[in-house]
CSV table of C-alpha atoms in Angstrom, one decimal:
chain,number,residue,atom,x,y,z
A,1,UNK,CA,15.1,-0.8,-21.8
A,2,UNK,CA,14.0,2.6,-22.7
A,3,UNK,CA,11.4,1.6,-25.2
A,4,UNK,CA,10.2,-1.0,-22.5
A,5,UNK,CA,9.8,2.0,-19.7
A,6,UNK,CA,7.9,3.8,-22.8
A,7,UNK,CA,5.5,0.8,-23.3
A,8,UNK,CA,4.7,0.5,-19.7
A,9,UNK,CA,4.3,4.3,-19.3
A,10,UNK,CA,1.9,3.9,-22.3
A,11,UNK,CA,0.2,0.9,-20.2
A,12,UNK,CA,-0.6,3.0,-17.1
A,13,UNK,CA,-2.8,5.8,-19.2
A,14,UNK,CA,-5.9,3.5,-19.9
A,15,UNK,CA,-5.4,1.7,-16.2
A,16,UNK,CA,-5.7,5.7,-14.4
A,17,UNK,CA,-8.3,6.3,-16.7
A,18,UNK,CA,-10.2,2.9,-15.6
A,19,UNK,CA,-9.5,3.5,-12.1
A,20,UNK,CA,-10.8,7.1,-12.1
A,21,UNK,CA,-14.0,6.2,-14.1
A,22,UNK,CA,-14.7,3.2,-11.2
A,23,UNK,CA,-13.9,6.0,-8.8
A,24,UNK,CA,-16.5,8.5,-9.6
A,25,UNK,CA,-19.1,6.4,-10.5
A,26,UNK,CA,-18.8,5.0,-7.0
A,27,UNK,CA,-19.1,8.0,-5.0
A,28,UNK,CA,-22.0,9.1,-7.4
A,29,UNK,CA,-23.6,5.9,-6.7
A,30,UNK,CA,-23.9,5.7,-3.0
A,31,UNK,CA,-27.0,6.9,-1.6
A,32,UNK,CA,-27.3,10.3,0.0
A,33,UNK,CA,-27.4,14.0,-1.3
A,34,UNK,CA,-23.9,15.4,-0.4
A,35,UNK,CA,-25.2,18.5,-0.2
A,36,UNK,CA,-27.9,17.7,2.8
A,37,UNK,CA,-25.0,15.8,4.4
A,38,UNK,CA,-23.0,18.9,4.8
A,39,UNK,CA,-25.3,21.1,5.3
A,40,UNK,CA,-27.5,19.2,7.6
A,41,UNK,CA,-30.7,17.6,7.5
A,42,UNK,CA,-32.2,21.3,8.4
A,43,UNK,CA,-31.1,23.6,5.3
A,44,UNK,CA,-33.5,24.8,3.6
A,45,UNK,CA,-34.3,23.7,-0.1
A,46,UNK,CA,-33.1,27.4,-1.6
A,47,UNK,CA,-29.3,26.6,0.0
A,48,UNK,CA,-29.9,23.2,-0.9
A,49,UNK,CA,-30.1,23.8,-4.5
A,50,UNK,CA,-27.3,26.8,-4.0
A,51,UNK,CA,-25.1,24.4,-2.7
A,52,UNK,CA,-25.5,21.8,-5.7
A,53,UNK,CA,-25.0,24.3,-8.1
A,54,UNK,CA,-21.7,25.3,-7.1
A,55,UNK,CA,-20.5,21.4,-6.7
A,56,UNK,CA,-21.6,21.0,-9.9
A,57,UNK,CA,-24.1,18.5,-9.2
A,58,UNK,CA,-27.1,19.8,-11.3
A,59,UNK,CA,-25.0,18.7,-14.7
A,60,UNK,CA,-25.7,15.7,-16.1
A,61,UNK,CA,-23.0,12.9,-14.5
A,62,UNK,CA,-21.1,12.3,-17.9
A,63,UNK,CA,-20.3,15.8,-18.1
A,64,UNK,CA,-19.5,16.1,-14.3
A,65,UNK,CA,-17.0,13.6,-14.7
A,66,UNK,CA,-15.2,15.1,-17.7
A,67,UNK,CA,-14.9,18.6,-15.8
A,68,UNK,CA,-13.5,16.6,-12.6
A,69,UNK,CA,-11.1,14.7,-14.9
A,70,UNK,CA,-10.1,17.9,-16.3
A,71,UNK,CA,-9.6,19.8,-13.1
A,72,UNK,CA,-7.3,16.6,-12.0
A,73,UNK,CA,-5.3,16.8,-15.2
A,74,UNK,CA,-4.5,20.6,-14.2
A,75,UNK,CA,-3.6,19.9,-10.9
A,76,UNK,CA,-6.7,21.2,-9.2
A,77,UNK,CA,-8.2,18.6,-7.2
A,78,UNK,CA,-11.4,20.7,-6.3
A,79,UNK,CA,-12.3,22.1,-3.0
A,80,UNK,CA,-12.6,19.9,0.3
A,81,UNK,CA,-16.1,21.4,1.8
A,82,UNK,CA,-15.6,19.5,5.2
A,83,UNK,CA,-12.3,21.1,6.0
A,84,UNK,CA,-12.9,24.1,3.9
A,85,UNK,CA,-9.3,24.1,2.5
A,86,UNK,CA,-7.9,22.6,-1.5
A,87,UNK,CA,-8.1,18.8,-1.6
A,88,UNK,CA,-4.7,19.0,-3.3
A,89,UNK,CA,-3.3,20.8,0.1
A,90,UNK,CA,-4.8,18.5,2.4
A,91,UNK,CA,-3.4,15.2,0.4
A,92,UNK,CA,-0.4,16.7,0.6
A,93,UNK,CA,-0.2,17.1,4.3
A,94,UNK,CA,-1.6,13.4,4.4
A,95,UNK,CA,0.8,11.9,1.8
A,96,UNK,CA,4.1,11.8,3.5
A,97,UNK,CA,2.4,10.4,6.9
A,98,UNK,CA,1.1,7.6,4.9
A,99,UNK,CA,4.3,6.7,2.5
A,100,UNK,CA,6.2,6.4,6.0
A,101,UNK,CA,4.0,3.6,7.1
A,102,UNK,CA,3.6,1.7,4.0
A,103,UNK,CA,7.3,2.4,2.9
A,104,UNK,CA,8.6,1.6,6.3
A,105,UNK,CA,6.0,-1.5,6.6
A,106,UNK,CA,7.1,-2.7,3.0
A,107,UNK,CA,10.7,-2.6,3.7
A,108,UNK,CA,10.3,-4.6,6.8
A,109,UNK,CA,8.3,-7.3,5.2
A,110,UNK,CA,10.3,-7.9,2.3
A,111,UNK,CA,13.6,-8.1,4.7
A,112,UNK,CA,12.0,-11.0,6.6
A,113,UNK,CA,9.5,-12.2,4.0
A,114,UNK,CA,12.9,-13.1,2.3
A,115,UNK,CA,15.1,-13.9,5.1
A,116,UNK,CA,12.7,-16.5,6.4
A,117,UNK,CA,11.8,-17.7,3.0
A,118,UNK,CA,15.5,-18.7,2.5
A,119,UNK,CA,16.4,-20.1,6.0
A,120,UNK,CA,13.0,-22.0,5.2
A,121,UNK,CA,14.0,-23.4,1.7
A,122,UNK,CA,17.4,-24.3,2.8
A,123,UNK,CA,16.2,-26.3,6.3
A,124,UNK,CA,13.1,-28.2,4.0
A,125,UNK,CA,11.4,-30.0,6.3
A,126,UNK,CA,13.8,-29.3,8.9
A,127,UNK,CA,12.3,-28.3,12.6
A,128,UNK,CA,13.6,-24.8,11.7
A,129,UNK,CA,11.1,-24.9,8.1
A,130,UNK,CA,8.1,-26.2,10.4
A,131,UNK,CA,8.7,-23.4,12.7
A,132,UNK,CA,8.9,-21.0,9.9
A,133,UNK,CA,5.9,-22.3,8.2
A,134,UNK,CA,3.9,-22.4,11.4
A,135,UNK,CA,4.3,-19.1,12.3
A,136,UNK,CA,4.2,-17.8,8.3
A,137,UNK,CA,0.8,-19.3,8.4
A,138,UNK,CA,-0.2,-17.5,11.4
A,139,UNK,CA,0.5,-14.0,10.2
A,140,UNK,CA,-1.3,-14.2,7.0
A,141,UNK,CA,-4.2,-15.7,8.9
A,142,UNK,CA,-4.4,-12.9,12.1
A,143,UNK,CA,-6.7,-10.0,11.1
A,144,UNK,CA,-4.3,-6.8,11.0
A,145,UNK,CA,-7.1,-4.7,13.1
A,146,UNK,CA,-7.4,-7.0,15.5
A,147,UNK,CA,-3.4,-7.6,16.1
A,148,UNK,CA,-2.7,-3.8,16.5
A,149,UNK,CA,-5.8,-3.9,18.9
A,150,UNK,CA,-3.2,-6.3,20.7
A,151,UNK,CA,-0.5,-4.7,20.1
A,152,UNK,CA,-1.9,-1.3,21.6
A,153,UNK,CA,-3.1,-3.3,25.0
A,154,UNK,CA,0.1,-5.2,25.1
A,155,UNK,CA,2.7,-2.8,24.5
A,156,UNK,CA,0.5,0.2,25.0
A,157,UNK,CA,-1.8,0.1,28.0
A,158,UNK,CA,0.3,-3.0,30.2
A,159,UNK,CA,3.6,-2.2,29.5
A,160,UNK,CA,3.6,1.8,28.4
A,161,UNK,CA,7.0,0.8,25.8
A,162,UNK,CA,5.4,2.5,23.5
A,163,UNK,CA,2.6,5.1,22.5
A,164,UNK,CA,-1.1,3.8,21.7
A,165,UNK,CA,-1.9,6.6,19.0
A,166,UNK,CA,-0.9,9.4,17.2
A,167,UNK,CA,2.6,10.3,14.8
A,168,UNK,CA,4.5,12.8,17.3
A,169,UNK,CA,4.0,13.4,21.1
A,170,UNK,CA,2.1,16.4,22.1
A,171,UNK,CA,5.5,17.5,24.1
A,172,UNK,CA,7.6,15.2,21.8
A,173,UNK,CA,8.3,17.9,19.4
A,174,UNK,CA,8.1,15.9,16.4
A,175,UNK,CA,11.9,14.4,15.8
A,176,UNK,CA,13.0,11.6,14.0
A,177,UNK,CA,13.0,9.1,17.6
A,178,UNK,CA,10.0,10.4,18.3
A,179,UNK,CA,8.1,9.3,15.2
A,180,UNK,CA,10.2,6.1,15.1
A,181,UNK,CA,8.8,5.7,18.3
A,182,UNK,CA,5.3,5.9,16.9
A,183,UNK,CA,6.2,4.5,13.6
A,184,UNK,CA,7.4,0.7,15.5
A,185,UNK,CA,3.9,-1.0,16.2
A,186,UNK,CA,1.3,0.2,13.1
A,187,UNK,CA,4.3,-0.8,10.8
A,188,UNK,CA,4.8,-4.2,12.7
A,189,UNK,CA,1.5,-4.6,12.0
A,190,UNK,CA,1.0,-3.4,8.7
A,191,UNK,CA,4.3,-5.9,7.9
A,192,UNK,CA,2.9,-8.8,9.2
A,193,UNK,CA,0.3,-10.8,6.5
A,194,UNK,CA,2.5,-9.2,3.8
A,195,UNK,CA,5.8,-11.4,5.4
A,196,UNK,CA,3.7,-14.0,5.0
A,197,UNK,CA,2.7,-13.7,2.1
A,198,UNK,CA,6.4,-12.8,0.4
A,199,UNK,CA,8.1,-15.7,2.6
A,200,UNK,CA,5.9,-18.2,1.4
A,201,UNK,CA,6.6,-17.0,-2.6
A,202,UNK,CA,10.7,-16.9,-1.6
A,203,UNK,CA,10.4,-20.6,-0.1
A,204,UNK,CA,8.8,-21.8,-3.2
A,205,UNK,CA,11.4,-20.3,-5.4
A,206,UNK,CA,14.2,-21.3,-4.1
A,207,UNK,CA,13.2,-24.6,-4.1
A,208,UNK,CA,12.5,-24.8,-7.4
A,209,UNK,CA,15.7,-23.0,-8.3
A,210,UNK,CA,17.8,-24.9,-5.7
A,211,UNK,CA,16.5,-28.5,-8.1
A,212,UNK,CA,18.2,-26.8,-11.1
A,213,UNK,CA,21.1,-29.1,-12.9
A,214,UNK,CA,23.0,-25.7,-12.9
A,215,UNK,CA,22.8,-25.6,-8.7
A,216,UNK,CA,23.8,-28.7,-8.9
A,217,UNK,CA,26.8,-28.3,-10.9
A,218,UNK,CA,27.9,-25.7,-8.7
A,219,UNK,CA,28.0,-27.7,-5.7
A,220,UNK,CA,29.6,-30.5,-7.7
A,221,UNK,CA,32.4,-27.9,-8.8
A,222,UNK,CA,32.9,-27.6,-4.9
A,223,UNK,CA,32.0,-23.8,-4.8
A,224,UNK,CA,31.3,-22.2,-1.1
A,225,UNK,CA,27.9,-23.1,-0.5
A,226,UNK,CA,26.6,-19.6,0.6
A,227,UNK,CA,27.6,-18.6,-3.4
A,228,UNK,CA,25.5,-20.6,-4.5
A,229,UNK,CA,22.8,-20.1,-2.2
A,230,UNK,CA,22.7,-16.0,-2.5
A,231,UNK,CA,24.8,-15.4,-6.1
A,232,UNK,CA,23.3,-18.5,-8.1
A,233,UNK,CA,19.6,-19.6,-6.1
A,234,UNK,CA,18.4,-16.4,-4.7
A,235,UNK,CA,19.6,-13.9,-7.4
A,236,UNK,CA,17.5,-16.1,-10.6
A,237,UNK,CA,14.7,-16.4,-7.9
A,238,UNK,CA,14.3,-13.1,-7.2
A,239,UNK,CA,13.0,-12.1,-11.1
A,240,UNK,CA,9.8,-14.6,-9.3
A,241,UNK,CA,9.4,-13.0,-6.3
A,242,UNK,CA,10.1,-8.7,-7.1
A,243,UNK,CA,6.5,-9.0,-9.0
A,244,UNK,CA,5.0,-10.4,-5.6
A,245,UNK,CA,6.3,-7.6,-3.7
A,246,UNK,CA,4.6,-5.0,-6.2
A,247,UNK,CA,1.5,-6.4,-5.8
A,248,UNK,CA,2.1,-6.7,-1.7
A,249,UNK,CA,2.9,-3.2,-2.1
A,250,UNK,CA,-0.5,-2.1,-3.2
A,251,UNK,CA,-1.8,-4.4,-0.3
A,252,UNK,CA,0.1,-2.4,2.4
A,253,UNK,CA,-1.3,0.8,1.1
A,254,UNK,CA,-4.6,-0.5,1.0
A,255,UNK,CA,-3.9,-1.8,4.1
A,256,UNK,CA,-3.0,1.3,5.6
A,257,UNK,CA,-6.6,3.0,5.7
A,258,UNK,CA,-7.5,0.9,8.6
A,259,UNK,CA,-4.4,0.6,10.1
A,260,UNK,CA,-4.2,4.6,10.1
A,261,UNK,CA,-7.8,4.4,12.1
A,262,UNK,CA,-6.6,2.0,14.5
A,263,UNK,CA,-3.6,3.8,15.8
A,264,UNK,CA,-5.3,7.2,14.2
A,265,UNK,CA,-2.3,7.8,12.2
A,266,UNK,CA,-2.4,11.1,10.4
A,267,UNK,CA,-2.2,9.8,7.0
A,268,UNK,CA,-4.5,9.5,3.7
A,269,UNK,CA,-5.9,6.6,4.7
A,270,UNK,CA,-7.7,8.2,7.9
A,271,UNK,CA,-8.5,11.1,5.6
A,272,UNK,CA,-10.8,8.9,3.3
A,273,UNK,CA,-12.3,7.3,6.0
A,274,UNK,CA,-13.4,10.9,7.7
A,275,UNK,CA,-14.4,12.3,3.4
A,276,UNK,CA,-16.9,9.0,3.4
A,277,UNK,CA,-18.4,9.5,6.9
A,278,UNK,CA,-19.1,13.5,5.5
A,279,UNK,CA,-19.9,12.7,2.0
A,280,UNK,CA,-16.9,14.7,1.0
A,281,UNK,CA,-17.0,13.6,-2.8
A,282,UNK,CA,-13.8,15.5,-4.0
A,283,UNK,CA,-11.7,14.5,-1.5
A,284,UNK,CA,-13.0,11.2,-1.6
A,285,UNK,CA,-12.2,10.9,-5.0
A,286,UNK,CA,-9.4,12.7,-5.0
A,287,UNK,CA,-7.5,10.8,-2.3
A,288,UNK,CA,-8.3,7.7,-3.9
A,289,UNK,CA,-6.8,8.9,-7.5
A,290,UNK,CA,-3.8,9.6,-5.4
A,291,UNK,CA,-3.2,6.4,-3.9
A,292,UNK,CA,-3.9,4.1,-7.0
A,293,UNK,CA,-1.6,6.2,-9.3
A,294,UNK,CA,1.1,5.6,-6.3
A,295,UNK,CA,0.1,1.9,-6.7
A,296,UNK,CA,0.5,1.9,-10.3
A,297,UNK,CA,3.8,3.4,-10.2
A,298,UNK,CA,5.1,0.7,-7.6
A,299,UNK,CA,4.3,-1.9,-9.6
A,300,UNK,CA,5.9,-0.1,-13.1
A,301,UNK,CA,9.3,0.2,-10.9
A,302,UNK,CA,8.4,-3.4,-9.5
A,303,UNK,CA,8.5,-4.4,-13.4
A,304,UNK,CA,11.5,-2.4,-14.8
A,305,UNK,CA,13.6,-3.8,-12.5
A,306,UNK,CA,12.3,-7.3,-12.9
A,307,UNK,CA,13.4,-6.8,-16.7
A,308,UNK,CA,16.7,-5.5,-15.6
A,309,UNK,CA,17.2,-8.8,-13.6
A,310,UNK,CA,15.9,-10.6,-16.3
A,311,UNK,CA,16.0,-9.1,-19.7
A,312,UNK,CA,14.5,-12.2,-21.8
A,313,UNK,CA,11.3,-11.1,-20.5
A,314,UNK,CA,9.4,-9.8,-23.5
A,315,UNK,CA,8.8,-6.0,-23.4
């Protein structure tokens, strides 16, 4: 097990690497000087050229990129020139907003993804699977955007059960009801295509685990029926389905950017969106580094503990 962790560990250097190349290169690419965009289109040329110079972008790119990469590898991020403040301070404050949402969003849809995915898989073809199905297929096909744009009229506007925007109340005082009160609707709807997605995976499995000669067996020996279903079925089908919930993982965090906009949740994801709109290439890039290295270290815990369940799986 160790040596496995150690391999996978090794396997996430070159992927960071790859991911922050992609991510500079990007924000060098898009058109615009960042420099006019934040001083405006009537700076003169002489704090124009100031300005460049101290963001370092009169160096050639390969070399801009090795400083940045080295800056990150230190722990200093680079200065935010929008807010004025260290990038590394402002993802901070944004960080824990955002891992509520997703971590909140993820555990919701992995409880139903793979309560509904069982019920499903044991009533095949029963009314009860339809239903499932029907309404599995709905959530993975509604835009998330446009269902919190529901969500916000429905429960919002109409019926006032619960708040349109925002992660405290202004007189709230920021307690733990009060953010679970904020917390219910953009994690609904963050949740929602990821269900989906993970009930559709658990249904599949357990079918093709519940057609095993072992299962069988089992229900010939005349063992309770709910053993075999949970301790038999779902425990071998889960080493399947733990790698689908990594990867849904990075799709709620991605997912969160615009979900933070729609109910303009304080989080990273409403930071990047605000760095782009003011060319703010460090915190741009910065943010983003954040976020995929998150990813990638979902996915390695999603992995080790797919070995644990299953430890045949070659390291």
């Amino acid at each position: 097990m160790f040596v496995y962790i150690l391999k996978r560990l090794a396997y996430m250097i070159p992927v960071l690497i790859g991911i922050s190349v992609i991510v500079f290169l990007i924000m060098e690419l898009i058109p615009g000087d960042p420099a006019e965009a934040i001083l405006g289109s009537y700076a003169t040329p002489e704090n124009l050229a100031r300005l460049r110079e101290s963001m370092g972008l009169d160096k050639p790119i390969v070399q801009r990129y090795f400083i940045w990469l080295s800056n990150i590898l230190h722990g200093d991020f680079g200065m935010s020139y929008s807010l004025e403040r260290p990038v590394s301070d402002e993802i901070f404050d944004r960080l824990f907003p955002t891992l509520l949402l997703a971590g909140s969003s993820l555990v919701l849809c992995s409880v139903f993804g793979l309560i509904a995915g069982i019920i499903s898989a044991i009533k095949q073809y029963k009314l009860t699977d339809k239903l499932i199905t029907l309404f599995v297929l709905i959530g993975i096909s509604t835009p998330s955007f446009w269902l919190g744009l529901i969500l916000i009229l429905s429960f919002a506007v109409k019926f006032n059960i619960f708040p349109a925007s925002g992660m405290i109340d202004i007189y709230g005082g920021g307690g733990f009801l009060d953010i679970l009160h904020h917390l219910i609707l953009p994690s609904f709807t963050l949740a929602v295509v990821a269900t989906g997605v993970i009930a559709r995976l658990t249904r599949s499995a357990m079918l093709e685990i519940l057609r095993q000669d072992y299962i069988r067996t089992a229900r010939a020996k005349g063992i309770d029926e709910k053993k075999v279903i949970f301790k038999h079925a779902f425990k071998n089908a889960l080493v399947s389905i733990i790698p689908v919930i990594g990867i849904q993982a990075g799709f709620v965090i991605g997912g969160a950017v615009y979900i933070e906009m729609v109910f303009q949740w304080p989080g990273i994801g409403r930071m990047l969106v605000n760095a782009i709109l003011t060319r703010d290439i460090l915190l741009v890039q910065g943010g983003v580094v954040v976020v995929a290295a998150i990813y990638v270290l979902i996915n390695l815990s999603a992995d080790i503990l797919q070995h644990i369940l299953d430890p045949r799986i070659k390291t």
